[in-house]
Amino acid sequence: MRKIIFELCAESLQACLAAREGGADRIELCTALSEGGLTPSHGLTRAAILHSGLPVHVLLRPRSGDFHYRDDEFSLMREDLLHAYSLGASGFVLGILRTDGTVDMERTRELVELAAPLEITFHRAIDYTISLEQALEDVIATGCKRVLTSGGEPDVLAGADKLARLVHIADGRIDIAVGGGLRIKDAAALARATGASHFHGSLRRSEASKMQHERRWVLEDPDSLDGTSRFVVDAGDVRTMIGNLRSS
């Protein structure tokens, strides 16, 4: 029987503690999920490692947008890796592409070697490649331990058939982590349909602010939060997600 692993994508210490309480196996630590996730701060990284009691894998993504990085941006990724390594990170999550939509194998392999013996997960940058199957082979060749993907589709439901295909192609050479729009209600069916053992989700929910004084105005970005709510993770949701995945 396969062992189901659930990784919580966390952008706050509260989420990390909920991951621990809810029984998650691992944390992917980032910040700014509204931007698709960016490298977390020193303070958050240190606190997550000290207080969660779980393996913490740190996202290396110096900016939002595409996954083709300039030399100075790649240098930032190297420095962030070394710094998080020194804080006690258990692994790293990254994705680097060439301009032609293929995996940047040279830079990926360089970071894999720099992080050794810690694990590297190649994230959903793979969903933006011109060929998922070729990209999977390229990621395997770089030495990554895991690849996070929605099957090249906007979410895991739409990508379920392709995810099952990737699990078959990988054939144990690399772990396929199913992530991208994973919902509690779909978890059991997705686990059955894909045959995957690794799953990834943020499980965020909006919570009203406890501020007694509120000002309802918008900052420069019209899509930004107005200060009347925040995102939190409920440990019960983590527990339910894991239960549903393992019931499959």
JSON list of C-alpha atoms in Angstrom, two decimals:
[
{"chain": "A", "resi": 1, "resn": "MET", "atom": "CA", "xyz": [0.00, 0.00, 0.00]},
{"chain": "A", "resi": 2, "resn": "ARG", "atom": "CA", "xyz": [1.37, 3.43, -0.94]},
{"chain": "A", "resi": 3, "resn": "LYS", "atom": "CA", "xyz": [2.10, 5.94, 1.79]},
{"chain": "A", "resi": 4, "resn": "ILE", "atom": "CA", "xyz": [0.33, 9.27, 1.24]},
{"chain": "A", "resi": 5, "resn": "ILE", "atom": "CA", "xyz": [2.42, 12.38, 1.98]},
{"chain": "A", "resi": 6, "resn": "PHE", "atom": "CA", "xyz": [0.75, 15.77, 2.40]},
{"chain": "A", "resi": 7, "resn": "GLU", "atom": "CA", "xyz": [2.76, 18.99, 2.21]},
{"chain": "A", "resi": 8, "resn": "LEU", "atom": "CA", "xyz": [1.19, 22.26, 3.37]},
{"chain": "A", "resi": 9, "resn": "CYS", "atom": "CA", "xyz": [2.18, 25.35, 1.43]},
{"chain": "A", "resi": 10, "resn": "ALA", "atom": "CA", "xyz": [2.51, 27.92, 4.24]},
{"chain": "A", "resi": 11, "resn": "GLU", "atom": "CA", "xyz": [3.12, 31.65, 4.12]},
{"chain": "A", "resi": 12, "resn": "SER", "atom": "CA", "xyz": [2.81, 32.41, 7.85]},
{"chain": "A", "resi": 13, "resn": "LEU", "atom": "CA", "xyz": [3.89, 31.00, 11.18]},
{"chain": "A", "resi": 14, "resn": "GLN", "atom": "CA", "xyz": [0.23, 30.40, 12.00]},
{"chain": "A", "resi": 15, "resn": "ALA", "atom": "CA", "xyz": [-0.06, 28.16, 8.94]},
{"chain": "A", "resi": 16, "resn": "CYS", "atom": "CA", "xyz": [3.10, 26.28, 9.95]},
{"chain": "A", "resi": 17, "resn": "LEU", "atom": "CA", "xyz": [1.69, 25.57, 13.40]},
{"chain": "A", "resi": 18, "resn": "ALA", "atom": "CA", "xyz": [-1.61, 24.44, 11.85]},
{"chain": "A", "resi": 19, "resn": "ALA", "atom": "CA", "xyz": [0.38, 22.08, 9.62]},
{"chain": "A", "resi": 20, "resn": "ARG", "atom": "CA", "xyz": [1.97, 20.53, 12.70]},
{"chain": "A", "resi": 21, "resn": "GLU", "atom": "CA", "xyz": [-1.30, 20.26, 14.61]},
{"chain": "A", "resi": 22, "resn": "GLY", "atom": "CA", "xyz": [-3.16, 18.88, 11.61]},
{"chain": "A", "resi": 23, "resn": "GLY", "atom": "CA", "xyz": [-0.63, 16.13, 10.92]},
{"chain": "A", "resi": 24, "resn": "ALA", "atom": "CA", "xyz": [1.03, 17.38, 7.73]},
{"chain": "A", "resi": 25, "resn": "ASP", "atom": "CA", "xyz": [4.23, 15.61, 6.71]},
{"chain": "A", "resi": 26, "resn": "ARG", "atom": "CA", "xyz": [6.13, 18.61, 5.41]},
{"chain": "A", "resi": 27, "resn": "ILE", "atom": "CA", "xyz": [5.94, 22.37, 4.90]},
{"chain": "A", "resi": 28, "resn": "GLU", "atom": "CA", "xyz": [6.75, 24.32, 1.77]},
{"chain": "A", "resi": 29, "resn": "LEU", "atom": "CA", "xyz": [7.54, 27.74, 3.18]},
{"chain": "A", "resi": 30, "resn": "CYS", "atom": "CA", "xyz": [7.02, 30.85, 1.11]},
{"chain": "A", "resi": 31, "resn": "THR", "atom": "CA", "xyz": [5.55, 34.31, 1.30]},
{"chain": "A", "resi": 32, "resn": "ALA", "atom": "CA", "xyz": [3.21, 36.28, -0.98]},
{"chain": "A", "resi": 33, "resn": "LEU", "atom": "CA", "xyz": [1.01, 33.46, -2.22]},
{"chain": "A", "resi": 34, "resn": "SER", "atom": "CA", "xyz": [-1.02, 36.16, -3.96]},
{"chain": "A", "resi": 35, "resn": "GLU", "atom": "CA", "xyz": [2.03, 36.50, -6.24]},
{"chain": "A", "resi": 36, "resn": "GLY", "atom": "CA", "xyz": [2.36, 32.76, -6.70]},
{"chain": "A", "resi": 37, "resn": "GLY", "atom": "CA", "xyz": [4.83, 32.50, -3.81]},
{"chain": "A", "resi": 38, "resn": "LEU", "atom": "CA", "xyz": [8.16, 34.20, -3.13]},
{"chain": "A", "resi": 39, "resn": "THR", "atom": "CA", "xyz": [11.20, 33.44, -0.98]},
{"chain": "A", "resi": 40, "resn": "PRO", "atom": "CA", "xyz": [10.30, 33.84, 2.71]},
{"chain": "A", "resi": 41, "resn": "SER", "atom": "CA", "xyz": [12.10, 36.18, 5.10]},
{"chain": "A", "resi": 42, "resn": "HIS", "atom": "CA", "xyz": [14.90, 35.22, 7.48]},
{"chain": "A", "resi": 43, "resn": "GLY", "atom": "CA", "xyz": [12.61, 35.61, 10.49]},
{"chain": "A", "resi": 44, "resn": "LEU", "atom": "CA", "xyz": [9.80, 33.48, 9.10]},
{"chain": "A", "resi": 45, "resn": "THR", "atom": "CA", "xyz": [12.20, 30.78, 7.94]},
{"chain": "A", "resi": 46, "resn": "ARG", "atom": "CA", "xyz": [13.88, 30.57, 11.33]},
{"chain": "A", "resi": 47, "resn": "ALA", "atom": "CA", "xyz": [10.58, 30.55, 13.23]},
{"chain": "A", "resi": 48, "resn": "ALA", "atom": "CA", "xyz": [9.06, 27.88, 11.00]},
{"chain": "A", "resi": 49, "resn": "ILE", "atom": "CA", "xyz": [12.05, 25.61, 11.49]},
{"chain": "A", "resi": 50, "resn": "LEU", "atom": "CA", "xyz": [12.19, 26.18, 15.26]},
{"chain": "A", "resi": 51, "resn": "HIS", "atom": "CA", "xyz": [8.49, 25.89, 16.04]},
{"chain": "A", "resi": 52, "resn": "SER", "atom": "CA", "xyz": [6.78, 23.65, 13.50]},
{"chain": "A", "resi": 53, "resn": "GLY", "atom": "CA", "xyz": [8.65, 20.44, 14.27]},
{"chain": "A", "resi": 54, "resn": "LEU", "atom": "CA", "xyz": [8.26, 19.49, 10.59]},
{"chain": "A", "resi": 55, "resn": "PRO", "atom": "CA", "xyz": [10.68, 19.37, 7.67]},
{"chain": "A", "resi": 56, "resn": "VAL", "atom": "CA", "xyz": [10.64, 22.86, 6.15]},
{"chain": "A", "resi": 57, "resn": "HIS", "atom": "CA", "xyz": [11.38, 23.20, 2.43]},
{"chain": "A", "resi": 58, "resn": "VAL", "atom": "CA", "xyz": [12.07, 26.81, 1.47]},
{"chain": "A", "resi": 59, "resn": "LEU", "atom": "CA", "xyz": [10.89, 28.30, -1.80]},
{"chain": "A", "resi": 60, "resn": "LEU", "atom": "CA", "xyz": [13.63, 29.97, -3.86]},
{"chain": "A", "resi": 61, "resn": "ARG", "atom": "CA", "xyz": [11.85, 32.52, -6.04]},
{"chain": "A", "resi": 62, "resn": "PRO", "atom": "CA", "xyz": [13.27, 36.05, -5.98]},
{"chain": "A", "resi": 63, "resn": "ARG", "atom": "CA", "xyz": [10.37, 37.70, -7.81]},
{"chain": "A", "resi": 64, "resn": "SER", "atom": "CA", "xyz": [6.95, 37.08, -9.27]},
{"chain": "A", "resi": 65, "resn": "GLY", "atom": "CA", "xyz": [6.34, 36.59, -12.98]},
{"chain": "A", "resi": 66, "resn": "ASP", "atom": "CA", "xyz": [8.06, 34.13, -15.30]},
{"chain": "A", "resi": 67, "resn": "PHE", "atom": "CA", "xyz": [10.70, 31.56, -14.39]},
{"chain": "A", "resi": 68, "resn": "HIS", "atom": "CA", "xyz": [13.57, 32.78, -16.58]},
{"chain": "A", "resi": 69, "resn": "TYR", "atom": "CA", "xyz": [16.04, 34.57, -14.33]},
{"chain": "A", "resi": 70, "resn": "ARG", "atom": "CA", "xyz": [18.83, 37.05, -14.97]},
{"chain": "A", "resi": 71, "resn": "ASP", "atom": "CA", "xyz": [22.30, 36.34, -13.61]},
{"chain": "A", "resi": 72, "resn": "ASP", "atom": "CA", "xyz": [21.80, 38.66, -10.63]},
{"chain": "A", "resi": 73, "resn": "GLU", "atom": "CA", "xyz": [18.48, 36.98, -9.81]},
{"chain": "A", "resi": 74, "resn": "PHE", "atom": "CA", "xyz": [20.09, 33.56, -9.96]},
{"chain": "A", "resi": 75, "resn": "SER", "atom": "CA", "xyz": [22.80, 34.82, -7.59]},
{"chain": "A", "resi": 76, "resn": "LEU", "atom": "CA", "xyz": [20.04, 35.80, -5.16]},
{"chain": "A", "resi": 77, "resn": "MET", "atom": "CA", "xyz": [18.66, 32.26, -5.34]},
{"chain": "A", "resi": 78, "resn": "ARG", "atom": "CA", "xyz": [22.08, 30.86, -4.52]},
{"chain": "A", "resi": 79, "resn": "GLU", "atom": "CA", "xyz": [22.51, 33.21, -1.56]},
{"chain": "A", "resi": 80, "resn": "ASP", "atom": "CA", "xyz": [19.00, 32.49, -0.25]},
{"chain": "A", "resi": 81, "resn": "LEU", "atom": "CA", "xyz": [19.68, 28.76, -0.49]},
{"chain": "A", "resi": 82, "resn": "LEU", "atom": "CA", "xyz": [22.90, 29.02, 1.50]},
{"chain": "A", "resi": 83, "resn": "HIS", "atom": "CA", "xyz": [21.27, 31.22, 4.10]},
{"chain": "A", "resi": 84, "resn": "ALA", "atom": "CA", "xyz": [18.24, 28.96, 4.61]},
{"chain": "A", "resi": 85, "resn": "TYR", "atom": "CA", "xyz": [20.59, 25.96, 4.70]},
{"chain": "A", "resi": 86, "resn": "SER", "atom": "CA", "xyz": [22.43, 27.61, 7.60]},
{"chain": "A", "resi": 87, "resn": "LEU", "atom": "CA", "xyz": [19.12, 28.13, 9.42]},
{"chain": "A", "resi": 88, "resn": "GLY", "atom": "CA", "xyz": [18.29, 24.42, 9.24]},
{"chain": "A", "resi": 89, "resn": "ALA", "atom": "CA", "xyz": [16.03, 24.07, 6.20]},
{"chain": "A", "resi": 90, "resn": "SER", "atom": "CA", "xyz": [15.33, 20.47, 5.19]},
{"chain": "A", "resi": 91, "resn": "GLY", "atom": "CA", "xyz": [15.06, 21.15, 1.47]},
{"chain": "A", "resi": 92, "resn": "PHE", "atom": "CA", "xyz": [14.32, 23.67, -1.24]},
{"chain": "A", "resi": 93, "resn": "VAL", "atom": "CA", "xyz": [11.71, 24.32, -3.91]},
{"chain": "A", "resi": 94, "resn": "LEU", "atom": "CA", "xyz": [12.60, 26.00, -7.19]},
{"chain": "A", "resi": 95, "resn": "GLY", "atom": "CA", "xyz": [11.94, 26.13, -10.90]},
{"chain": "A", "resi": 96, "resn": "ILE", "atom": "CA", "xyz": [14.10, 27.64, -13.63]},
{"chain": "A", "resi": 97, "resn": "LEU", "atom": "CA", "xyz": [13.28, 27.70, -17.33]},
{"chain": "A", "resi": 98, "resn": "ARG", "atom": "CA", "xyz": [15.05, 28.76, -20.51]},
{"chain": "A", "resi": 99, "resn": "THR", "atom": "CA", "xyz": [13.47, 31.28, -22.83]},
{"chain": "A", "resi": 100, "resn": "ASP", "atom": "CA", "xyz": [12.37, 28.49, -25.18]},
{"chain": "A", "resi": 101, "resn": "GLY", "atom": "CA", "xyz": [10.16, 26.92, -22.51]},
{"chain": "A", "resi": 102, "resn": "THR", "atom": "CA", "xyz": [12.49, 24.08, -21.55]},
{"chain": "A", "resi": 103, "resn": "VAL", "atom": "CA", "xyz": [14.02, 23.29, -18.17]},
{"chain": "A", "resi": 104, "resn": "ASP", "atom": "CA", "xyz": [17.25, 25.16, -17.44]},
{"chain": "A", "resi": 105, "resn": "MET", "atom": "CA", "xyz": [19.13, 22.00, -16.55]},
{"chain": "A", "resi": 106, "resn": "GLU", "atom": "CA", "xyz": [22.50, 23.63, -15.92]},
{"chain": "A", "resi": 107, "resn": "ARG", "atom": "CA", "xyz": [21.26, 26.12, -13.32]},
{"chain": "A", "resi": 108, "resn": "THR", "atom": "CA", "xyz": [18.91, 23.60, -11.73]},
{"chain": "A", "resi": 109, "resn": "ARG", "atom": "CA", "xyz": [21.70, 21.06, -11.40]},
{"chain": "A", "resi": 110, "resn": "GLU", "atom": "CA", "xyz": [23.97, 23.72, -9.90]},
{"chain": "A", "resi": 111, "resn": "LEU", "atom": "CA", "xyz": [21.45, 24.41, -7.13]},
{"chain": "A", "resi": 112, "resn": "VAL", "atom": "CA", "xyz": [20.83, 20.69, -6.58]},
{"chain": "A", "resi": 113, "resn": "GLU", "atom": "CA", "xyz": [24.57, 20.22, -6.03]},
{"chain": "A", "resi": 114, "resn": "LEU", "atom": "CA", "xyz": [24.81, 23.31, -3.82]},
{"chain": "A", "resi": 115, "resn": "ALA", "atom": "CA", "xyz": [21.97, 22.03, -1.62]},
{"chain": "A", "resi": 116, "resn": "ALA", "atom": "CA", "xyz": [23.23, 18.43, -1.33]},
{"chain": "A", "resi": 117, "resn": "PRO", "atom": "CA", "xyz": [22.39, 16.31, 0.54]},
{"chain": "A", "resi": 118, "resn": "LEU", "atom": "CA", "xyz": [19.12, 18.19, 1.05]},
{"chain": "A", "resi": 119, "resn": "GLU", "atom": "CA", "xyz": [16.17, 17.54, -1.26]},
{"chain": "A", "resi": 120, "resn": "ILE", "atom": "CA", "xyz": [15.15, 19.77, -4.15]},
{"chain": "A", "resi": 121, "resn": "THR", "atom": "CA", "xyz": [11.60, 19.96, -5.50]},
{"chain": "A", "resi": 122, "resn": "PHE", "atom": "CA", "xyz": [11.11, 21.40, -8.99]},
{"chain": "A", "resi": 123, "resn": "HIS", "atom": "CA", "xyz": [7.89, 23.39, -8.71]},
{"chain": "A", "resi": 124, "resn": "ARG", "atom": "CA", "xyz": [5.03, 24.27, -11.06]},
{"chain": "A", "resi": 125, "resn": "ALA", "atom": "CA", "xyz": [7.34, 26.06, -13.47]},
{"chain": "A", "resi": 126, "resn": "ILE", "atom": "CA", "xyz": [7.17, 22.66, -15.17]},
{"chain": "A", "resi": 127, "resn": "ASP", "atom": "CA", "xyz": [3.54, 23.41, -16.04]},
{"chain": "A", "resi": 128, "resn": "TYR", "atom": "CA", "xyz": [4.79, 26.24, -18.30]},
{"chain": "A", "resi": 129, "resn": "THR", "atom": "CA", "xyz": [7.15, 24.08, -20.37]},
{"chain": "A", "resi": 130, "resn": "ILE", "atom": "CA", "xyz": [6.54, 23.16, -23.99]},
{"chain": "A", "resi": 131, "resn": "SER", "atom": "CA", "xyz": [6.54, 19.43, -23.22]},
{"chain": "A", "resi": 132, "resn": "LEU", "atom": "CA", "xyz": [5.65, 18.04, -19.81]},
{"chain": "A", "resi": 133, "resn": "GLU", "atom": "CA", "xyz": [7.07, 14.62, -20.56]},
{"chain": "A", "resi": 134, "resn": "GLN", "atom": "CA", "xyz": [10.42, 15.95, -21.81]},
{"chain": "A", "resi": 135, "resn": "ALA", "atom": "CA", "xyz": [10.56, 18.41, -18.92]},
{"chain": "A", "resi": 136, "resn": "LEU", "atom": "CA", "xyz": [10.01, 15.55, -16.50]},
{"chain": "A", "resi": 137, "resn": "GLU", "atom": "CA", "xyz": [12.98, 13.66, -17.96]},
{"chain": "A", "resi": 138, "resn": "ASP", "atom": "CA", "xyz": [15.11, 16.80, -17.76]},
{"chain": "A", "resi": 139, "resn": "VAL", "atom": "CA", "xyz": [14.17, 17.41, -14.11]},
{"chain": "A", "resi": 140, "resn": "ILE", "atom": "CA", "xyz": [15.00, 13.80, -13.27]},
{"chain": "A", "resi": 141, "resn": "ALA", "atom": "CA", "xyz": [18.41, 14.23, -14.94]},
{"chain": "A", "resi": 142, "resn": "THR", "atom": "CA", "xyz": [19.21, 17.25, -12.74]},
{"chain": "A", "resi": 143, "resn": "GLY", "atom": "CA", "xyz": [18.90, 15.20, -9.57]},
{"chain": "A", "resi": 144, "resn": "CYS", "atom": "CA", "xyz": [15.72, 16.74, -8.18]},
{"chain": "A", "resi": 145, "resn": "LYS", "atom": "CA", "xyz": [13.88, 14.53, -5.71]},
{"chain": "A", "resi": 146, "resn": "ARG", "atom": "CA", "xyz": [10.37, 15.68, -6.51]},
{"chain": "A", "resi": 147, "resn": "VAL", "atom": "CA", "xyz": [8.33, 17.65, -9.04]},
{"chain": "A", "resi": 148, "resn": "LEU", "atom": "CA", "xyz": [5.24, 19.65, -8.15]},
{"chain": "A", "resi": 149, "resn": "THR", "atom": "CA", "xyz": [2.70, 19.88, -10.96]},
{"chain": "A", "resi": 150, "resn": "SER", "atom": "CA", "xyz": [-0.95, 20.29, -11.86]},
{"chain": "A", "resi": 151, "resn": "GLY", "atom": "CA", "xyz": [-0.41, 18.30, -15.04]},
{"chain": "A", "resi": 152, "resn": "GLY", "atom": "CA", "xyz": [0.12, 21.41, -17.14]},
{"chain": "A", "resi": 153, "resn": "GLU", "atom": "CA", "xyz": [-3.44, 22.57, -16.50]},
{"chain": "A", "resi": 154, "resn": "PRO", "atom": "CA", "xyz": [-4.83, 25.46, -14.42]},
{"chain": "A", "resi": 155, "resn": "ASP", "atom": "CA", "xyz": [-5.67, 23.07, -11.58]},
{"chain": "A", "resi": 156, "resn": "VAL", "atom": "CA", "xyz": [-5.26, 19.44, -10.58]},
{"chain": "A", "resi": 157, "resn": "LEU", "atom": "CA", "xyz": [-8.81, 18.47, -11.46]},
{"chain": "A", "resi": 158, "resn": "ALA", "atom": "CA", "xyz": [-8.33, 19.51, -15.07]},
{"chain": "A", "resi": 159, "resn": "GLY", "atom": "CA", "xyz": [-4.89, 17.89, -15.09]},
{"chain": "A", "resi": 160, "resn": "ALA", "atom": "CA", "xyz": [-5.83, 14.58, -13.44]},
{"chain": "A", "resi": 161, "resn": "ASP", "atom": "CA", "xyz": [-5.32, 12.42, -16.55]},
{"chain": "A", "resi": 162, "resn": "LYS", "atom": "CA", "xyz": [-1.96, 14.01, -17.33]},
{"chain": "A", "resi": 163, "resn": "LEU", "atom": "CA", "xyz": [-0.90, 13.63, -13.70]},
{"chain": "A", "resi": 164, "resn": "ALA", "atom": "CA", "xyz": [-1.65, 9.92, -13.85]},
{"chain": "A", "resi": 165, "resn": "ARG", "atom": "CA", "xyz": [0.44, 9.74, -17.02]},
{"chain": "A", "resi": 166, "resn": "LEU", "atom": "CA", "xyz": [3.36, 11.52, -15.33]},
{"chain": "A", "resi": 167, "resn": "VAL", "atom": "CA", "xyz": [3.19, 9.16, -12.34]},
{"chain": "A", "resi": 168, "resn": "HIS", "atom": "CA", "xyz": [3.37, 6.25, -14.79]},
{"chain": "A", "resi": 169, "resn": "ILE", "atom": "CA", "xyz": [6.30, 7.72, -16.71]},
{"chain": "A", "resi": 170, "resn": "ALA", "atom": "CA", "xyz": [8.20, 8.61, -13.54]},
{"chain": "A", "resi": 171, "resn": "ASP", "atom": "CA", "xyz": [7.97, 4.97, -12.43]},
{"chain": "A", "resi": 172, "resn": "GLY", "atom": "CA", "xyz": [9.54, 5.69, -9.06]},
{"chain": "A", "resi": 173, "resn": "ARG", "atom": "CA", "xyz": [12.50, 7.64, -10.45]},
{"chain": "A", "resi": 174, "resn": "ILE", "atom": "CA", "xyz": [11.12, 10.87, -8.96]},
{"chain": "A", "resi": 175, "resn": "ASP", "atom": "CA", "xyz": [8.12, 11.71, -6.78]},
{"chain": "A", "resi": 176, "resn": "ILE", "atom": "CA", "xyz": [5.22, 13.41, -8.54]},
{"chain": "A", "resi": 177, "resn": "ALA", "atom": "CA", "xyz": [3.57, 15.86, -6.12]},
{"chain": "A", "resi": 178, "resn": "VAL", "atom": "CA", "xyz": [0.02, 16.78, -7.09]},
{"chain": "A", "resi": 179, "resn": "GLY", "atom": "CA", "xyz": [-0.61, 20.45, -6.42]},
{"chain": "A", "resi": 180, "resn": "GLY", "atom": "CA", "xyz": [-2.39, 23.48, -7.78]},
{"chain": "A", "resi": 181, "resn": "GLY", "atom": "CA", "xyz": [-6.00, 24.07, -6.77]},
{"chain": "A", "resi": 182, "resn": "LEU", "atom": "CA", "xyz": [-6.20, 20.93, -4.61]},
{"chain": "A", "resi": 183, "resn": "ARG", "atom": "CA", "xyz": [-9.46, 20.99, -2.62]},
{"chain": "A", "resi": 184, "resn": "ILE", "atom": "CA", "xyz": [-10.58, 18.86, 0.30]},
{"chain": "A", "resi": 185, "resn": "LYS", "atom": "CA", "xyz": [-13.74, 17.69, -1.48]},
{"chain": "A", "resi": 186, "resn": "ASP", "atom": "CA", "xyz": [-11.77, 16.41, -4.47]},
{"chain": "A", "resi": 187, "resn": "ALA", "atom": "CA", "xyz": [-8.87, 14.84, -2.57]},
{"chain": "A", "resi": 188, "resn": "ALA", "atom": "CA", "xyz": [-9.97, 11.21, -2.41]},
{"chain": "A", "resi": 189, "resn": "ALA", "atom": "CA", "xyz": [-11.00, 11.09, -6.07]},
{"chain": "A", "resi": 190, "resn": "LEU", "atom": "CA", "xyz": [-7.73, 12.70, -7.18]},
{"chain": "A", "resi": 191, "resn": "ALA", "atom": "CA", "xyz": [-5.66, 10.29, -5.13]},
{"chain": "A", "resi": 192, "resn": "ARG", "atom": "CA", "xyz": [-7.44, 7.39, -6.83]},
{"chain": "A", "resi": 193, "resn": "ALA", "atom": "CA", "xyz": [-7.32, 8.89, -10.32]},
{"chain": "A", "resi": 194, "resn": "THR", "atom": "CA", "xyz": [-3.65, 9.91, -10.31]},
{"chain": "A", "resi": 195, "resn": "GLY", "atom": "CA", "xyz": [-2.07, 7.10, -8.32]},
{"chain": "A", "resi": 196, "resn": "ALA", "atom": "CA", "xyz": [0.25, 9.71, -6.78]},
{"chain": "A", "resi": 197, "resn": "SER", "atom": "CA", "xyz": [1.62, 9.49, -3.26]},
{"chain": "A", "resi": 198, "resn": "HIS", "atom": "CA", "xyz": [2.55, 13.16, -2.73]},
{"chain": "A", "resi": 199, "resn": "PHE", "atom": "CA", "xyz": [0.03, 15.99, -2.49]},
{"chain": "A", "resi": 200, "resn": "HIS", "atom": "CA", "xyz": [0.41, 19.73, -1.91]},
{"chain": "A", "resi": 201, "resn": "GLY", "atom": "CA", "xyz": [-2.02, 22.47, -0.97]},
{"chain": "A", "resi": 202, "resn": "SER", "atom": "CA", "xyz": [-2.35, 25.73, 0.96]},
{"chain": "A", "resi": 203, "resn": "LEU", "atom": "CA", "xyz": [-5.85, 25.26, 2.46]},
{"chain": "A", "resi": 204, "resn": "ARG", "atom": "CA", "xyz": [-6.11, 28.99, 3.14]},
{"chain": "A", "resi": 205, "resn": "ARG", "atom": "CA", "xyz": [-9.36, 30.51, 4.29]},
{"chain": "A", "resi": 206, "resn": "SER", "atom": "CA", "xyz": [-10.24, 34.15, 4.87]},
{"chain": "A", "resi": 207, "resn": "GLU", "atom": "CA", "xyz": [-10.77, 35.27, 8.45]},
{"chain": "A", "resi": 208, "resn": "ALA", "atom": "CA", "xyz": [-12.23, 38.59, 9.52]},
{"chain": "A", "resi": 209, "resn": "SER", "atom": "CA", "xyz": [-9.78, 40.97, 11.16]},
{"chain": "A", "resi": 210, "resn": "LYS", "atom": "CA", "xyz": [-9.91, 41.42, 14.93]},
{"chain": "A", "resi": 211, "resn": "MET", "atom": "CA", "xyz": [-9.11, 45.10, 14.53]},
{"chain": "A", "resi": 212, "resn": "GLN", "atom": "CA", "xyz": [-11.67, 47.19, 16.42]},
{"chain": "A", "resi": 213, "resn": "HIS", "atom": "CA", "xyz": [-10.95, 50.21, 14.26]},
{"chain": "A", "resi": 214, "resn": "GLU", "atom": "CA", "xyz": [-11.13, 49.66, 10.52]},
{"chain": "A", "resi": 215, "resn": "ARG", "atom": "CA", "xyz": [-10.62, 51.93, 7.57]},
{"chain": "A", "resi": 216, "resn": "ARG", "atom": "CA", "xyz": [-12.09, 50.63, 4.36]},
{"chain": "A", "resi": 217, "resn": "TRP", "atom": "CA", "xyz": [-9.77, 52.02, 1.74]},
{"chain": "A", "resi": 218, "resn": "VAL", "atom": "CA", "xyz": [-7.58, 50.54, -0.93]},
{"chain": "A", "resi": 219, "resn": "LEU", "atom": "CA", "xyz": [-3.83, 50.88, -1.36]},
{"chain": "A", "resi": 220, "resn": "GLU", "atom": "CA", "xyz": [-2.14, 51.56, -4.69]},
{"chain": "A", "resi": 221, "resn": "ASP", "atom": "CA", "xyz": [-2.98, 48.08, -5.94]},
{"chain": "A", "resi": 222, "resn": "PRO", "atom": "CA", "xyz": [-6.76, 47.85, -6.48]},
{"chain": "A", "resi": 223, "resn": "ASP", "atom": "CA", "xyz": [-6.60, 44.08, -5.88]},
{"chain": "A", "resi": 224, "resn": "SER", "atom": "CA", "xyz": [-4.85, 44.34, -2.51]},
{"chain": "A", "resi": 225, "resn": "LEU", "atom": "CA", "xyz": [-6.52, 43.47, 0.78]},
{"chain": "A", "resi": 226, "resn": "ASP", "atom": "CA", "xyz": [-8.28, 46.35, 2.51]},
{"chain": "A", "resi": 227, "resn": "GLY", "atom": "CA", "xyz": [-7.16, 45.48, 6.04]},
{"chain": "A", "resi": 228, "resn": "THR", "atom": "CA", "xyz": [-10.46, 43.90, 7.08]},
{"chain": "A", "resi": 229, "resn": "SER", "atom": "CA", "xyz": [-9.44, 40.26, 6.68]},
{"chain": "A", "resi": 230, "resn": "ARG", "atom": "CA", "xyz": [-6.48, 37.90, 6.57]},
{"chain": "A", "resi": 231, "resn": "PHE", "atom": "CA", "xyz": [-5.68, 34.38, 5.41]},
{"chain": "A", "resi": 232, "resn": "VAL", "atom": "CA", "xyz": [-5.35, 31.59, 7.97]},
{"chain": "A", "resi": 233, "resn": "VAL", "atom": "CA", "xyz": [-5.10, 27.79, 7.92]},
{"chain": "A", "resi": 234, "resn": "ASP", "atom": "CA", "xyz": [-7.29, 25.63, 10.12]},
{"chain": "A", "resi": 235, "resn": "ALA", "atom": "CA", "xyz": [-5.63, 22.52, 11.55]},
{"chain": "A", "resi": 236, "resn": "GLY", "atom": "CA", "xyz": [-8.94, 20.70, 11.15]},
{"chain": "A", "resi": 237, "resn": "ASP", "atom": "CA", "xyz": [-8.83, 21.33, 7.40]},
{"chain": "A", "resi": 238, "resn": "VAL", "atom": "CA", "xyz": [-5.33, 19.86, 7.26]},
{"chain": "A", "resi": 239, "resn": "ARG", "atom": "CA", "xyz": [-6.50, 16.82, 9.17]},
{"chain": "A", "resi": 240, "resn": "THR", "atom": "CA", "xyz": [-9.54, 16.36, 6.93]},
{"chain": "A", "resi": 241, "resn": "MET", "atom": "CA", "xyz": [-7.47, 16.72, 3.75]},
{"chain": "A", "resi": 242, "resn": "ILE", "atom": "CA", "xyz": [-5.06, 14.04, 4.91]},
{"chain": "A", "resi": 243, "resn": "GLY", "atom": "CA", "xyz": [-7.91, 11.76, 5.94]},
{"chain": "A", "resi": 244, "resn": "ASN", "atom": "CA", "xyz": [-9.58, 12.11, 2.56]},
{"chain": "A", "resi": 245, "resn": "LEU", "atom": "CA", "xyz": [-6.35, 11.47, 0.68]},
{"chain": "A", "resi": 246, "resn": "ARG", "atom": "CA", "xyz": [-5.59, 8.38, 2.72]},
{"chain": "A", "resi": 247, "resn": "SER", "atom": "CA", "xyz": [-9.15, 7.04, 2.42]},
{"chain": "A", "resi": 248, "resn": "SER", "atom": "CA", "xyz": [-8.59, 6.47, -1.27]}
]
